[in-house]
Amino acid sequence: MAVYHGKSAKVDFGGVISFTTAWSLSTSADVAEATDMGDTWKLFEAGFDDATVTVEGHAATERDTVGQVTGAADTLKCYIDATNYFSFNAFCTSITETANLNDIGKISYSFEMDDAAGVVYA
């Protein structure tokens, strides 16, 4: 995969999340030790895959933030450019808005994966 720049990135969760300034994707896989007495090497078994996404952006008065945390899974797409993206079904688990005297309002979304297929790159 070639190097990419975040300038044209965007996030879609049942519609484009406007005023996005950054997103980060973290993936992980559980591993369980399965070593028995008498084994000469440690043995491991693959467990569950997981992914979380954090989206940062500017707050906006026309945004219905409570309506965006519906408790229903939807397809989350994190674009790295105009056509390529990472995708999976996710829940929006929290939205945090902050206001600062010396800056514009900020917003942060947290997503958790809910997809047996895992993260897909398209």
PDB file of C-alpha atoms in Angstrom:
ATOM      1  CA  MET A   1       0.000   0.000   0.000  1.00  0.00           C
ATOM      2  CA  ALA A   2       1.296   3.417  -0.890  1.00  0.00           C
ATOM      3  CA  VAL A   3       1.716   6.263   1.557  1.00  0.00           C
ATOM      4  CA  TYR A   4      -1.383   8.408   1.911  1.00  0.00           C
ATOM      5  CA  HIS A   5      -2.173  11.872   3.249  1.00  0.00           C
ATOM      6  CA  GLY A   6      -5.102  12.725   5.526  1.00  0.00           C
ATOM      7  CA  LYS A   7      -6.086  15.853   3.613  1.00  0.00           C
ATOM      8  CA  SER A   8      -8.874  14.127   1.664  1.00  0.00           C
ATOM      9  CA  ALA A   9      -9.949  11.716   4.427  1.00  0.00           C
ATOM     10  CA  LYS A  10     -13.534  11.507   5.644  1.00  0.00           C
ATOM     11  CA  VAL A  11     -15.785   9.368   7.867  1.00  0.00           C
ATOM     12  CA  ASP A  12     -19.181   7.901   6.960  1.00  0.00           C
ATOM     13  CA  PHE A  13     -21.560   6.374   9.534  1.00  0.00           C
ATOM     14  CA  GLY A  14     -24.957   6.199   7.855  1.00  0.00           C
ATOM     15  CA  GLY A  15     -23.985   9.543   6.283  1.00  0.00           C
ATOM     16  CA  VAL A  16     -20.831  11.619   6.206  1.00  0.00           C
ATOM     17  CA  ILE A  17     -19.799  13.014   9.599  1.00  0.00           C
ATOM     18  CA  SER A  18     -19.161  16.652   8.756  1.00  0.00           C
ATOM     19  CA  PHE A  19     -16.376  18.892  10.104  1.00  0.00           C
ATOM     20  CA  THR A  20     -14.081  15.899  10.745  1.00  0.00           C
ATOM     21  CA  THR A  21     -10.470  16.848  11.504  1.00  0.00           C
ATOM     22  CA  ALA A  22      -8.987  13.414  12.284  1.00  0.00           C
ATOM     23  CA  TRP A  23      -9.766   9.756  12.819  1.00  0.00           C
ATOM     24  CA  SER A  24      -7.760   6.878  14.263  1.00  0.00           C
ATOM     25  CA  LEU A  25      -8.335   3.132  13.917  1.00  0.00           C
ATOM     26  CA  SER A  26      -6.970   0.562  16.377  1.00  0.00           C
ATOM     27  CA  THR A  27      -7.261  -3.174  15.793  1.00  0.00           C
ATOM     28  CA  SER A  28      -6.404  -6.023  18.141  1.00  0.00           C
ATOM     29  CA  ALA A  29      -6.753  -9.784  18.496  1.00  0.00           C
ATOM     30  CA  ASP A  30      -7.012 -11.742  21.717  1.00  0.00           C
ATOM     31  CA  VAL A  31      -4.571 -14.588  22.224  1.00  0.00           C
ATOM     32  CA  ALA A  32      -4.995 -17.274  24.895  1.00  0.00           C
ATOM     33  CA  GLU A  33      -2.212 -19.478  26.178  1.00  0.00           C
ATOM     34  CA  ALA A  34      -3.131 -23.171  25.666  1.00  0.00           C
ATOM     35  CA  THR A  35      -0.031 -24.839  27.099  1.00  0.00           C
ATOM     36  CA  ASP A  36      -0.560 -28.206  28.840  1.00  0.00           C
ATOM     37  CA  MET A  37       1.634 -29.837  31.431  1.00  0.00           C
ATOM     38  CA  GLY A  38       4.299 -31.816  29.593  1.00  0.00           C
ATOM     39  CA  ASP A  39       4.424 -29.522  26.566  1.00  0.00           C
ATOM     40  CA  THR A  40       7.942 -28.427  25.635  1.00  0.00           C
ATOM     41  CA  TRP A  41       6.819 -25.161  23.998  1.00  0.00           C
ATOM     42  CA  LYS A  42       4.186 -22.621  24.894  1.00  0.00           C
ATOM     43  CA  LEU A  43       1.065 -23.028  22.768  1.00  0.00           C
ATOM     44  CA  PHE A  44      -1.407 -20.269  21.898  1.00  0.00           C
ATOM     45  CA  GLU A  45      -4.910 -20.089  20.428  1.00  0.00           C
ATOM     46  CA  ALA A  46      -6.285 -17.178  18.449  1.00  0.00           C
ATOM     47  CA  GLY A  47      -9.210 -15.403  20.087  1.00  0.00           C
ATOM     48  CA  PHE A  48     -11.560 -12.614  19.072  1.00  0.00           C
ATOM     49  CA  ASP A  49     -10.711  -9.701  16.783  1.00  0.00           C
ATOM     50  CA  ASP A  50     -11.625  -6.181  17.845  1.00  0.00           C
ATOM     51  CA  ALA A  51     -11.460  -2.692  16.383  1.00  0.00           C
ATOM     52  CA  THR A  52     -12.123   0.757  17.764  1.00  0.00           C
ATOM     53  CA  VAL A  53     -12.276   4.100  15.995  1.00  0.00           C
ATOM     54  CA  THR A  54     -12.038   7.603  17.406  1.00  0.00           C
ATOM     55  CA  VAL A  55     -13.203  10.511  15.251  1.00  0.00           C
ATOM     56  CA  GLU A  56     -12.273  14.100  16.116  1.00  0.00           C
ATOM     57  CA  GLY A  57     -13.881  17.195  14.660  1.00  0.00           C
ATOM     58  CA  HIS A  58     -15.393  20.615  15.108  1.00  0.00           C
ATOM     59  CA  ALA A  59     -18.715  20.888  16.935  1.00  0.00           C
ATOM     60  CA  ALA A  60     -21.639  22.388  15.034  1.00  0.00           C
ATOM     61  CA  THR A  61     -24.961  23.734  16.230  1.00  0.00           C
ATOM     62  CA  GLU A  62     -26.980  21.982  13.503  1.00  0.00           C
ATOM     63  CA  ARG A  63     -25.757  18.508  14.534  1.00  0.00           C
ATOM     64  CA  ASP A  64     -28.116  16.124  16.415  1.00  0.00           C
ATOM     65  CA  THR A  65     -25.449  14.390  18.509  1.00  0.00           C
ATOM     66  CA  VAL A  66     -27.916  12.504  20.721  1.00  0.00           C
ATOM     67  CA  GLY A  67     -29.588  11.065  17.621  1.00  0.00           C
ATOM     68  CA  GLN A  68     -26.232   9.770  16.383  1.00  0.00           C
ATOM     69  CA  VAL A  69     -25.803   7.464  19.400  1.00  0.00           C
ATOM     70  CA  THR A  70     -28.816   5.305  18.594  1.00  0.00           C
ATOM     71  CA  GLY A  71     -27.597   1.988  19.955  1.00  0.00           C
ATOM     72  CA  ALA A  72     -27.970   0.439  16.491  1.00  0.00           C
ATOM     73  CA  ALA A  73     -25.054  -0.853  14.459  1.00  0.00           C
ATOM     74  CA  ASP A  74     -24.367   0.722  11.085  1.00  0.00           C
ATOM     75  CA  THR A  75     -21.542   0.541   8.558  1.00  0.00           C
ATOM     76  CA  LEU A  76     -18.602   2.744   9.525  1.00  0.00           C
ATOM     77  CA  LYS A  77     -16.282   3.785   6.693  1.00  0.00           C
ATOM     78  CA  CYS A  78     -13.009   5.573   7.433  1.00  0.00           C
ATOM     79  CA  TYR A  79     -11.721   6.954   4.130  1.00  0.00           C
ATOM     80  CA  ILE A  80      -8.015   7.540   3.554  1.00  0.00           C
ATOM     81  CA  ASP A  81      -8.701   9.248   0.213  1.00  0.00           C
ATOM     82  CA  ALA A  82     -11.608   9.749  -2.203  1.00  0.00           C
ATOM     83  CA  THR A  83     -12.080   6.006  -2.922  1.00  0.00           C
ATOM     84  CA  ASN A  84     -10.183   3.795  -0.425  1.00  0.00           C
ATOM     85  CA  TYR A  85     -11.455   3.115   3.084  1.00  0.00           C
ATOM     86  CA  PHE A  86     -11.506   0.777   6.078  1.00  0.00           C
ATOM     87  CA  SER A  87     -14.988  -0.519   6.854  1.00  0.00           C
ATOM     88  CA  PHE A  88     -16.918  -2.598   9.402  1.00  0.00           C
ATOM     89  CA  ASN A  89     -20.228  -2.612  11.270  1.00  0.00           C
ATOM     90  CA  ALA A  90     -19.948  -0.566  14.439  1.00  0.00           C
ATOM     91  CA  PHE A  91     -21.796   0.987  17.343  1.00  0.00           C
ATOM     92  CA  CYS A  92     -21.244   4.609  18.286  1.00  0.00           C
ATOM     93  CA  THR A  93     -20.565   4.192  22.004  1.00  0.00           C
ATOM     94  CA  SER A  94     -20.054   7.822  22.981  1.00  0.00           C
ATOM     95  CA  ILE A  95     -19.916  11.389  21.771  1.00  0.00           C
ATOM     96  CA  THR A  96     -18.124  14.087  23.756  1.00  0.00           C
ATOM     97  CA  GLU A  97     -18.493  17.773  22.948  1.00  0.00           C
ATOM     98  CA  THR A  98     -16.285  20.389  24.567  1.00  0.00           C
ATOM     99  CA  ALA A  99     -16.285  24.166  24.539  1.00  0.00           C
ATOM    100  CA  ASN A 100     -13.239  26.247  25.350  1.00  0.00           C
ATOM    101  CA  LEU A 101     -13.054  29.983  25.973  1.00  0.00           C
ATOM    102  CA  ASN A 102     -10.106  30.357  23.578  1.00  0.00           C
ATOM    103  CA  ASP A 103     -11.096  27.936  20.808  1.00  0.00           C
ATOM    104  CA  ILE A 104     -14.041  26.666  18.776  1.00  0.00           C
ATOM    105  CA  GLY A 105     -16.192  23.759  19.989  1.00  0.00           C
ATOM    106  CA  LYS A 106     -14.718  20.283  19.548  1.00  0.00           C
ATOM    107  CA  ILE A 107     -16.432  16.910  19.219  1.00  0.00           C
ATOM    108  CA  SER A 108     -15.129  13.359  19.656  1.00  0.00           C
ATOM    109  CA  TYR A 109     -16.886  10.126  18.627  1.00  0.00           C
ATOM    110  CA  SER A 110     -15.989   6.623  19.852  1.00  0.00           C
ATOM    111  CA  PHE A 111     -16.941   3.503  17.881  1.00  0.00           C
ATOM    112  CA  GLU A 112     -16.695  -0.233  18.680  1.00  0.00           C
ATOM    113  CA  MET A 113     -16.686  -2.991  16.053  1.00  0.00           C
ATOM    114  CA  ASP A 114     -19.723  -5.305  15.857  1.00  0.00           C
ATOM    115  CA  ASP A 115     -18.771  -7.430  12.856  1.00  0.00           C
ATOM    116  CA  ALA A 116     -17.703 -11.070  12.710  1.00  0.00           C
ATOM    117  CA  ALA A 117     -16.030 -10.444   9.337  1.00  0.00           C
ATOM    118  CA  GLY A 118     -13.660  -7.904  10.901  1.00  0.00           C
ATOM    119  CA  VAL A 119     -12.140  -4.846   9.316  1.00  0.00           C
ATOM    120  CA  VAL A 120     -12.296  -4.732   5.506  1.00  0.00           C
ATOM    121  CA  TYR A 121     -10.086  -2.548   3.307  1.00  0.00           C
ATOM    122  CA  ALA A 122     -11.761  -1.501   0.076  1.00  0.00           C
TER     123      ALA A 122
END
